PDB file of C-alpha atoms in Angstrom:
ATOM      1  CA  UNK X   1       0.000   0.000   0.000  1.00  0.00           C
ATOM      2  CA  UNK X   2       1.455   3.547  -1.131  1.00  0.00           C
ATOM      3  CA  UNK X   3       2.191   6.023   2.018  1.00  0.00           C
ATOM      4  CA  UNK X   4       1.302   9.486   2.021  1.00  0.00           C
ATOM      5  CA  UNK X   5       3.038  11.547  -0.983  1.00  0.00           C
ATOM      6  CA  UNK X   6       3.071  15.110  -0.764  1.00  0.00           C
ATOM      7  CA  UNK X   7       3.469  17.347  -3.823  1.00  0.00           C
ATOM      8  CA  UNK X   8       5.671  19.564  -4.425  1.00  0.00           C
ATOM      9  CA  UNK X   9       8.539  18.096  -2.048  1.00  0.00           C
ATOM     10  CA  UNK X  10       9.964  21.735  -2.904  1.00  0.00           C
ATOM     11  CA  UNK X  11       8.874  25.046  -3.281  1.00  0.00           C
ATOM     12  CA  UNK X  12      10.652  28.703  -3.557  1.00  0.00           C
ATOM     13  CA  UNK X  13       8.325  32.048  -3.805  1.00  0.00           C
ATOM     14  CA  UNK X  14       8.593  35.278  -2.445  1.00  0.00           C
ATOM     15  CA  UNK X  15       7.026  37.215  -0.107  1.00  0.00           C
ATOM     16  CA  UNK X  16       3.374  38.384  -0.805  1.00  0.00           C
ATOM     17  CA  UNK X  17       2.611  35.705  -2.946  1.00  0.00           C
ATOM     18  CA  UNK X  18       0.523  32.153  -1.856  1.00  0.00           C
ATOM     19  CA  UNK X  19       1.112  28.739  -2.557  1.00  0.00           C
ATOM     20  CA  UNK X  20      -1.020  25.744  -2.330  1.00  0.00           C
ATOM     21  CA  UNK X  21       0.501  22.387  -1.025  1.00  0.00           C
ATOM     22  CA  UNK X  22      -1.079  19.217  -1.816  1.00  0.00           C
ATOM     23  CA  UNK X  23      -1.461  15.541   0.614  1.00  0.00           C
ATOM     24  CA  UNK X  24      -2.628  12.397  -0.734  1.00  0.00           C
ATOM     25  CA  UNK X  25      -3.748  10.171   2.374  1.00  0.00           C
ATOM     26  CA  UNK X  26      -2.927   6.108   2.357  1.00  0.00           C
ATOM     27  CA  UNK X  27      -6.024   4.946   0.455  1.00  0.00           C
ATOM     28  CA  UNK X  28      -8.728   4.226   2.463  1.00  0.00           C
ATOM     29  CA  UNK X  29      -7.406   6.703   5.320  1.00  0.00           C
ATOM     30  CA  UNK X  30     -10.501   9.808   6.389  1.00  0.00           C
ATOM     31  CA  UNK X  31      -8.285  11.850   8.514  1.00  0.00           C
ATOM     32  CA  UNK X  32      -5.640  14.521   7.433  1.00  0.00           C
ATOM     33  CA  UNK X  33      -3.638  16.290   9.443  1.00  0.00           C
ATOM     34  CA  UNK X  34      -0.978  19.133   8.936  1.00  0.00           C
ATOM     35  CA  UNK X  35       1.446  20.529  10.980  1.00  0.00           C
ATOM     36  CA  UNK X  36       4.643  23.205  10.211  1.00  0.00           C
ATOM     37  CA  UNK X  37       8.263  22.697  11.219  1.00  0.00           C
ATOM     38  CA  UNK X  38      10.434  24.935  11.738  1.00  0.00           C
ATOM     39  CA  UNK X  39      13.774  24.727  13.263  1.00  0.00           C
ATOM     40  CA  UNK X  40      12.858  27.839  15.689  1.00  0.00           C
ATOM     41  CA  UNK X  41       9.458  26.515  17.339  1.00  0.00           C
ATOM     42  CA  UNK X  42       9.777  23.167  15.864  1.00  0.00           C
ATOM     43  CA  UNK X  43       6.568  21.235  14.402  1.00  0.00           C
ATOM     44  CA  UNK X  44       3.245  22.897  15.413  1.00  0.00           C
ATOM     45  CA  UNK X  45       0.220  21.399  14.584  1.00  0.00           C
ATOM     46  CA  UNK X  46      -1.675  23.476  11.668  1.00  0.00           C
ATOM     47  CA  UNK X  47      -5.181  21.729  11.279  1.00  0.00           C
ATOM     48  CA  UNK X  48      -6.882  18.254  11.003  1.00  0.00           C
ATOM     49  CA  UNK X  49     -10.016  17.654   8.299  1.00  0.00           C
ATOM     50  CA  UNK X  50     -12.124  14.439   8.529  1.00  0.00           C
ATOM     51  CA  UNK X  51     -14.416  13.484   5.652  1.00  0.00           C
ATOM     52  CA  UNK X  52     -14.257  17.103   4.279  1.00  0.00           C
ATOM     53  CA  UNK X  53     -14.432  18.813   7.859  1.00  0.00           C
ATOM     54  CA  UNK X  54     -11.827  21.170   9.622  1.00  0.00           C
ATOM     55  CA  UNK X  55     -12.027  19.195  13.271  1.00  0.00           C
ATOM     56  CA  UNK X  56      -9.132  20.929  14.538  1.00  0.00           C
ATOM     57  CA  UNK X  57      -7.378  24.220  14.052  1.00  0.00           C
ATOM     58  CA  UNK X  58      -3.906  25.390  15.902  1.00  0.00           C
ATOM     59  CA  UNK X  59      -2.806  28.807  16.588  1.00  0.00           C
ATOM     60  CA  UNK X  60      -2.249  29.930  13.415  1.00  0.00           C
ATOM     61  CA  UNK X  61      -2.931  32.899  10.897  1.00  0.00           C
ATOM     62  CA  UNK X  62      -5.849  33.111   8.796  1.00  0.00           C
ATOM     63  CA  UNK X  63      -3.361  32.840   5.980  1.00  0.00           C
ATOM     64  CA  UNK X  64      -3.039  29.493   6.410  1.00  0.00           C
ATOM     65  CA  UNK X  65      -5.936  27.612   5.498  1.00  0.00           C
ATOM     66  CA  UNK X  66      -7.031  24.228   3.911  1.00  0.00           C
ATOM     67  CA  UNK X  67      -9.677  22.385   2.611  1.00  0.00           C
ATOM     68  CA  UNK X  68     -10.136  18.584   1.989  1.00  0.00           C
ATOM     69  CA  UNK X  69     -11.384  16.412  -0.817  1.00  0.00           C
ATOM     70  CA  UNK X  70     -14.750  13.757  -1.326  1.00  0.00           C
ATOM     71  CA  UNK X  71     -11.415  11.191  -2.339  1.00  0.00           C
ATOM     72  CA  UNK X  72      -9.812  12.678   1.268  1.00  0.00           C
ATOM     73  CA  UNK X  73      -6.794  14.428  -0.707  1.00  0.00           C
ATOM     74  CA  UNK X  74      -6.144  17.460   1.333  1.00  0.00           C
ATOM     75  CA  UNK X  75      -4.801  20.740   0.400  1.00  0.00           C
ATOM     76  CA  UNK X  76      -3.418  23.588   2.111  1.00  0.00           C
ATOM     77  CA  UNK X  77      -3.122  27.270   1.042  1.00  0.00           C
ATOM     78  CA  UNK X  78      -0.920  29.705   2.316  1.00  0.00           C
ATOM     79  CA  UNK X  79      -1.700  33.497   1.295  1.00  0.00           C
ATOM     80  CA  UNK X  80       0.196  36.698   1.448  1.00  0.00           C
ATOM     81  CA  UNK X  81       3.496  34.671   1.888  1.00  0.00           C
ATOM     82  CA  UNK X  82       6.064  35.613   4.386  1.00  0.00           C
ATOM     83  CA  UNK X  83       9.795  35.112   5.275  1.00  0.00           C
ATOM     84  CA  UNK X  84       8.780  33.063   8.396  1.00  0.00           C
ATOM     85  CA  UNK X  85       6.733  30.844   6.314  1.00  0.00           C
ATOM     86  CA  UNK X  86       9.638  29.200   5.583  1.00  0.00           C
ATOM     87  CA  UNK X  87       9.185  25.548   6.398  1.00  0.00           C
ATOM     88  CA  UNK X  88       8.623  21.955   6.082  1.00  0.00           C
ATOM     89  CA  UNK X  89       5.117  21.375   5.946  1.00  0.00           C
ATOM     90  CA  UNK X  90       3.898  17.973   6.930  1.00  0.00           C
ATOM     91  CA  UNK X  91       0.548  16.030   6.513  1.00  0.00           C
ATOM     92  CA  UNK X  92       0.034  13.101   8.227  1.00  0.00           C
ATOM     93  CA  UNK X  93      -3.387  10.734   7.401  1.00  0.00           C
ATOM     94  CA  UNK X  94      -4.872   8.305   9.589  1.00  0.00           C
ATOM     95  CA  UNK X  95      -7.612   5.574   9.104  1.00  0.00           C
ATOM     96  CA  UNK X  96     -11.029   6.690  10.562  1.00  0.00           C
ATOM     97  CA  UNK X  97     -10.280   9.303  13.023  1.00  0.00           C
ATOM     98  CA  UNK X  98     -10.537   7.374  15.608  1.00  0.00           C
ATOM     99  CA  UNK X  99      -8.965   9.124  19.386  1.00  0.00           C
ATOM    100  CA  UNK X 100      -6.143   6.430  19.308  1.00  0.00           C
ATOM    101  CA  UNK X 101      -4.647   5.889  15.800  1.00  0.00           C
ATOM    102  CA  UNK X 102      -1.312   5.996  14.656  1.00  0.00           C
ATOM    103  CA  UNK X 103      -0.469   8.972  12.052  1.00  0.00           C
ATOM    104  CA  UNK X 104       1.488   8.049   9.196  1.00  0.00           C
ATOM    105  CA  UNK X 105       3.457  11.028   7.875  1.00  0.00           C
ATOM    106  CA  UNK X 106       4.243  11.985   4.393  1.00  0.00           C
ATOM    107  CA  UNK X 107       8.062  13.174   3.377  1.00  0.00           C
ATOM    108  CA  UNK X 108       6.810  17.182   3.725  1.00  0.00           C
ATOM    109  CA  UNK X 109       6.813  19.851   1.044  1.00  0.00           C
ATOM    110  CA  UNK X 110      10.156  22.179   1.740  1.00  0.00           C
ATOM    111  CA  UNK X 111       8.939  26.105   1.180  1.00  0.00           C
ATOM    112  CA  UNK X 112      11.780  28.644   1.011  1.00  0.00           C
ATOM    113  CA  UNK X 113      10.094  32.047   0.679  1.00  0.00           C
ATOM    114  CA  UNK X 114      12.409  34.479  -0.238  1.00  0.00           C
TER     115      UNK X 114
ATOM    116  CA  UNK J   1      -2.901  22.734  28.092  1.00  0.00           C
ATOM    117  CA  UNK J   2      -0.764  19.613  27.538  1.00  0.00           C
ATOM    118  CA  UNK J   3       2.935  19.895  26.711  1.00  0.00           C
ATOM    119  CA  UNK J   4       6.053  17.741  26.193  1.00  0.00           C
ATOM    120  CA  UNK J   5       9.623  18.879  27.337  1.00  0.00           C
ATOM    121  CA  UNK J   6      12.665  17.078  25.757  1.00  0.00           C
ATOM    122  CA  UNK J   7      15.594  17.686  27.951  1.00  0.00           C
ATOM    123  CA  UNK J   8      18.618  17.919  25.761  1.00  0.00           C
ATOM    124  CA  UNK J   9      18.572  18.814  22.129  1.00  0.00           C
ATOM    125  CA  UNK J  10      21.710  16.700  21.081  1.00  0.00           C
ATOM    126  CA  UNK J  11      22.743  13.678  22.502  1.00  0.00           C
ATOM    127  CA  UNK J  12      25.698  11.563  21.424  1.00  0.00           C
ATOM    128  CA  UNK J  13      26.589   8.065  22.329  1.00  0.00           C
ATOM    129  CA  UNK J  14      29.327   5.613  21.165  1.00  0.00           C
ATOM    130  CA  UNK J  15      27.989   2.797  18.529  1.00  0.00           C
ATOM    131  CA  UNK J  16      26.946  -0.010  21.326  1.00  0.00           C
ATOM    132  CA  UNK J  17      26.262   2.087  24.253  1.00  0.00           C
ATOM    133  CA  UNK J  18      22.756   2.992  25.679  1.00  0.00           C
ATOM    134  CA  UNK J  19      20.511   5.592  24.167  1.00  0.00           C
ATOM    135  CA  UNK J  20      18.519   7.238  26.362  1.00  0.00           C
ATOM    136  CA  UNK J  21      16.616  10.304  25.327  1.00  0.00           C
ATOM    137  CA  UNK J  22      14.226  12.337  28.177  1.00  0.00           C
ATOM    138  CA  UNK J  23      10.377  13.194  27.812  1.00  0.00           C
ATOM    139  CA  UNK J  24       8.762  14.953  30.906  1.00  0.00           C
ATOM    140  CA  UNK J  25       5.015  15.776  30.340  1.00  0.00           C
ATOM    141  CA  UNK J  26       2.523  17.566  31.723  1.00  0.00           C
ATOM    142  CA  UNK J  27      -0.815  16.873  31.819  1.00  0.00           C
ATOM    143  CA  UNK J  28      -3.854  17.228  34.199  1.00  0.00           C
ATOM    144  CA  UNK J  29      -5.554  14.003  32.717  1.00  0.00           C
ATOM    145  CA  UNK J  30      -4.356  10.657  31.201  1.00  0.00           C
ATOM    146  CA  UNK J  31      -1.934  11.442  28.913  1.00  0.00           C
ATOM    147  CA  UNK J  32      -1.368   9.705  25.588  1.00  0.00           C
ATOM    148  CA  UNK J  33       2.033   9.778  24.575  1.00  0.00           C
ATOM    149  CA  UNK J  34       4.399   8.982  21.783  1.00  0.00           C
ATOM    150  CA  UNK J  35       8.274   8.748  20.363  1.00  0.00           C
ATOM    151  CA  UNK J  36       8.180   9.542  16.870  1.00  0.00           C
ATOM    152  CA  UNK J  37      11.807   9.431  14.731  1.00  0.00           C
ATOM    153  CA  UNK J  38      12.462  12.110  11.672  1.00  0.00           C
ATOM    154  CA  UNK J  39      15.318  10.842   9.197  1.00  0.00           C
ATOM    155  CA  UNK J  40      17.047  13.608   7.079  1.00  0.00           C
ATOM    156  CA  UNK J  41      15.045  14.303   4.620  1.00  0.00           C
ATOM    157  CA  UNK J  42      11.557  12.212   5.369  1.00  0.00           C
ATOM    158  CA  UNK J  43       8.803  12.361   7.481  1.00  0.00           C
ATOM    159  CA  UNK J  44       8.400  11.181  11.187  1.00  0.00           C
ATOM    160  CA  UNK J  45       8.078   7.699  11.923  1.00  0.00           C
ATOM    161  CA  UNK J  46       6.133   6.225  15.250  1.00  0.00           C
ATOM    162  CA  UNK J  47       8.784   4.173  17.096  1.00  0.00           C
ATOM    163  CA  UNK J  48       5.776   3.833  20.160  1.00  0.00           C
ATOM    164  CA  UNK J  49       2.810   4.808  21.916  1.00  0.00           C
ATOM    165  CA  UNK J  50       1.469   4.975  25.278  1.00  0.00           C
ATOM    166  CA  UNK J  51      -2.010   4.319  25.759  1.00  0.00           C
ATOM    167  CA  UNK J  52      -2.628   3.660  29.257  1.00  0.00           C
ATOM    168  CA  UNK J  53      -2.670   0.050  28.833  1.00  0.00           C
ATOM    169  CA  UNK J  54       1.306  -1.617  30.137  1.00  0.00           C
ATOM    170  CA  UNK J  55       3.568   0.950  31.338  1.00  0.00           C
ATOM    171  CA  UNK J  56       6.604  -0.479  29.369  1.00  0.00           C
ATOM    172  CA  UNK J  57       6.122   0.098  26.277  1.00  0.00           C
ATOM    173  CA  UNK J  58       7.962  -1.813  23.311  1.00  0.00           C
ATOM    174  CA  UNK J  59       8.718  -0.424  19.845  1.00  0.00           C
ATOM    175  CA  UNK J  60      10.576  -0.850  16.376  1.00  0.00           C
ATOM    176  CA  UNK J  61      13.709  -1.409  15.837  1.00  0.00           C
ATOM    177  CA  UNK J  62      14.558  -2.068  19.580  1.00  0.00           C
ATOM    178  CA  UNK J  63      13.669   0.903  21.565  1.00  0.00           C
ATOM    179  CA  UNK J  64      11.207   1.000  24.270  1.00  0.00           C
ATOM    180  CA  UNK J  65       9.486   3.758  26.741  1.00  0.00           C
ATOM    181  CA  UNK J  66       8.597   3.589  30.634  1.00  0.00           C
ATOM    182  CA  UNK J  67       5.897   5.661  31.505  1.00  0.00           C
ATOM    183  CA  UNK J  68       6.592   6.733  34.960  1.00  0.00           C
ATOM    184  CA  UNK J  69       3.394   8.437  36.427  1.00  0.00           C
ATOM    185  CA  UNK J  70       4.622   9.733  39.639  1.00  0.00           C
ATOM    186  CA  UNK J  71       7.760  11.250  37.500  1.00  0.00           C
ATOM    187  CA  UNK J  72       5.845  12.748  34.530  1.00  0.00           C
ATOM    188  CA  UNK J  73       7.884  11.207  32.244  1.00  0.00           C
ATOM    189  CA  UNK J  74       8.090   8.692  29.288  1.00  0.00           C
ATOM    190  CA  UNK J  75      11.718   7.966  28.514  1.00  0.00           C
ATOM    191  CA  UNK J  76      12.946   6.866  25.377  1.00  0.00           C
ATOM    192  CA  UNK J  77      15.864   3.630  25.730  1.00  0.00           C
ATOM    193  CA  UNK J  78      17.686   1.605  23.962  1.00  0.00           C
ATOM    194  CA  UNK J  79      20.304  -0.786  25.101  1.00  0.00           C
ATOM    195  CA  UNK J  80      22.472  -0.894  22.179  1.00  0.00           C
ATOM    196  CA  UNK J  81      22.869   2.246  20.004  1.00  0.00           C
ATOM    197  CA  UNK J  82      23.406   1.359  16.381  1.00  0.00           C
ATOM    198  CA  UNK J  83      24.859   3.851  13.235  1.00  0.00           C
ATOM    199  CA  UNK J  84      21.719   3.688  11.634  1.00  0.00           C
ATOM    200  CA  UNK J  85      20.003   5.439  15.025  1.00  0.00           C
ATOM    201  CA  UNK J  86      21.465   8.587  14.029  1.00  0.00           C
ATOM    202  CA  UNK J  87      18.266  10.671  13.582  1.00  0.00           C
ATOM    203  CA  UNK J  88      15.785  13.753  14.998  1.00  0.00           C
ATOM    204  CA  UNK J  89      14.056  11.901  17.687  1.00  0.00           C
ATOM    205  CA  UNK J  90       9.995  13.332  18.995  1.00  0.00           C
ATOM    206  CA  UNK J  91       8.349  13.061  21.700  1.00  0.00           C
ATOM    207  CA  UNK J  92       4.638  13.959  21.707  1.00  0.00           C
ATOM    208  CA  UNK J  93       1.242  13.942  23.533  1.00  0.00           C
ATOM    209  CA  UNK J  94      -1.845  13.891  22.070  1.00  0.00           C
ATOM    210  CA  UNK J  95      -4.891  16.619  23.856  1.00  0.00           C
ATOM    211  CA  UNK J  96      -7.756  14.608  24.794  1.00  0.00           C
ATOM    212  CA  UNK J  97      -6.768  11.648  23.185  1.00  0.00           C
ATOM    213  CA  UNK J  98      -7.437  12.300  19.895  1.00  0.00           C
ATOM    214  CA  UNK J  99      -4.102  11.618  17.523  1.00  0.00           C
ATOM    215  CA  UNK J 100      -5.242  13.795  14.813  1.00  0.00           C
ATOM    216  CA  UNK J 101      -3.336  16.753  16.806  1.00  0.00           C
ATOM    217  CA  UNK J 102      -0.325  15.858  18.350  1.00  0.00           C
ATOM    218  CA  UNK J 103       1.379  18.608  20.610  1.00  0.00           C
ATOM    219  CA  UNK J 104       5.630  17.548  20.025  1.00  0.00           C
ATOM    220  CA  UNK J 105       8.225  18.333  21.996  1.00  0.00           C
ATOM    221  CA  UNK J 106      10.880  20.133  20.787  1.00  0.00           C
ATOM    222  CA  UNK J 107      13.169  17.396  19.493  1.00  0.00           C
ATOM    223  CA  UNK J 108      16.577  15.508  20.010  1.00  0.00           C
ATOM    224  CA  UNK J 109      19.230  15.228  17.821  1.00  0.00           C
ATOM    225  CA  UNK J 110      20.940  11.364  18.706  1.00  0.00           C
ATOM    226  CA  UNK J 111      24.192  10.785  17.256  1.00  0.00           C
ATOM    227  CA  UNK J 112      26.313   7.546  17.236  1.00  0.00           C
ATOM    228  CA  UNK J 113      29.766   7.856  16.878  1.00  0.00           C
ATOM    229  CA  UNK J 114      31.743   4.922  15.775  1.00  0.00           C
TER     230      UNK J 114
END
């Protein structure tokens, strides 16, 4: 079974522009989650959707936002880029969203925003 | 709100010798915890979990955790360190049990010298 790709893997734009980052879950898996990491405050959770539903949200801008798909591909967009969106952006998928279930993460998109 | 604290951001050992990275949570319920591993370039990786079922807690590729209520903590150990455990090593607890947002701690760098 294929694991979680993430497309692009890399990614350079400059400031003021947006970018949209793409997860595709392990087939079969309802719950995506993203989170940011950055080598200052490390990996911070971003937001979770489940069967096309934002179920969580983390501290974050309303820059950053994201949407998810009927086939539970997820997207997220990030607006009005800035320097300190510079990151490795992670989604992670899990079966039903169930309290308990492993995440399986995907090998992160790398955004350099110059 | 629940956090994780990783106590030491690098830690080298000699190929052979123990590996023992710290996690110290805190949490006013039941925590959930976990040890997740990041190799260069990829996404994390769940050596373990602790869901309030045994206390010792076995995981790939030979590590193991001890959750230690009366300590607040959930120690990461291996008895052997190997090259190939060189990596970014997680802790993380999940907020009211649910795994689709996991709250990480800040990270340790292991490194195996020959």
């Amino acid at each position: 079974k294929a694991g979680v790709t993430q497309t692009p893997r890399y990614l350079i734009k400059t400031r003021g522009q947006q970018v949209t980052l793409s997860c595709s879950p392990i087939s079969g898996h309802r719950s995506v989650s993203w989170y940011q990491q950055t080598p200052g405050q490390g990996l911070q959770f971003l937001f979770e959707y489940f069967s096309e539903t934002q179920r969580n949200k983390g501290n974050f801008p309303g820059r950053f936002s994201g949407r998810q798909f009927s086939n539970s591909r997820s997207e997220m967009n990030v607006s009005t880029l800035e320097l300190g969106d510079s990151a490795l952006y992670l989604c992670a998928s899990r079966l039903a969203g169930d309290k308990l279930e492993t995440q399986y993460f995907g090998p992160g998109t790398r955004l350099l925003v110059l | 709100a629940q956090s994780v604290t990783q106590l030491g951001s690098h830690v080298s050992v000699s190929e052979g010798a123990l590996v023992l990275l710290r996690c110290n949570y805190s949490s006013s319920v039941p925590p959930y915890l976990f040890w997740y591993v990041q190799y260069p370039n990829q996404g994390l990786q769940l050596l373990l979990k602790y869901t309030s079922a045994a206390t010792l807690v076995k995981g790939i590729n030979g590590f193991e955790a001890e959750f230690k209520k009366s300590e607040t903590s959930f120690h990461l150990t291996k008895p052997s360190a190997h090259m190939s455990d060189a990596a970014e090593y997680f802790c993380a607890v999940t907020p009211s049990g649910n795994t689709g947002k996991l709250i990480f701690g800040q990270g340790t760098t292991l490194q195996v010298k020959p």
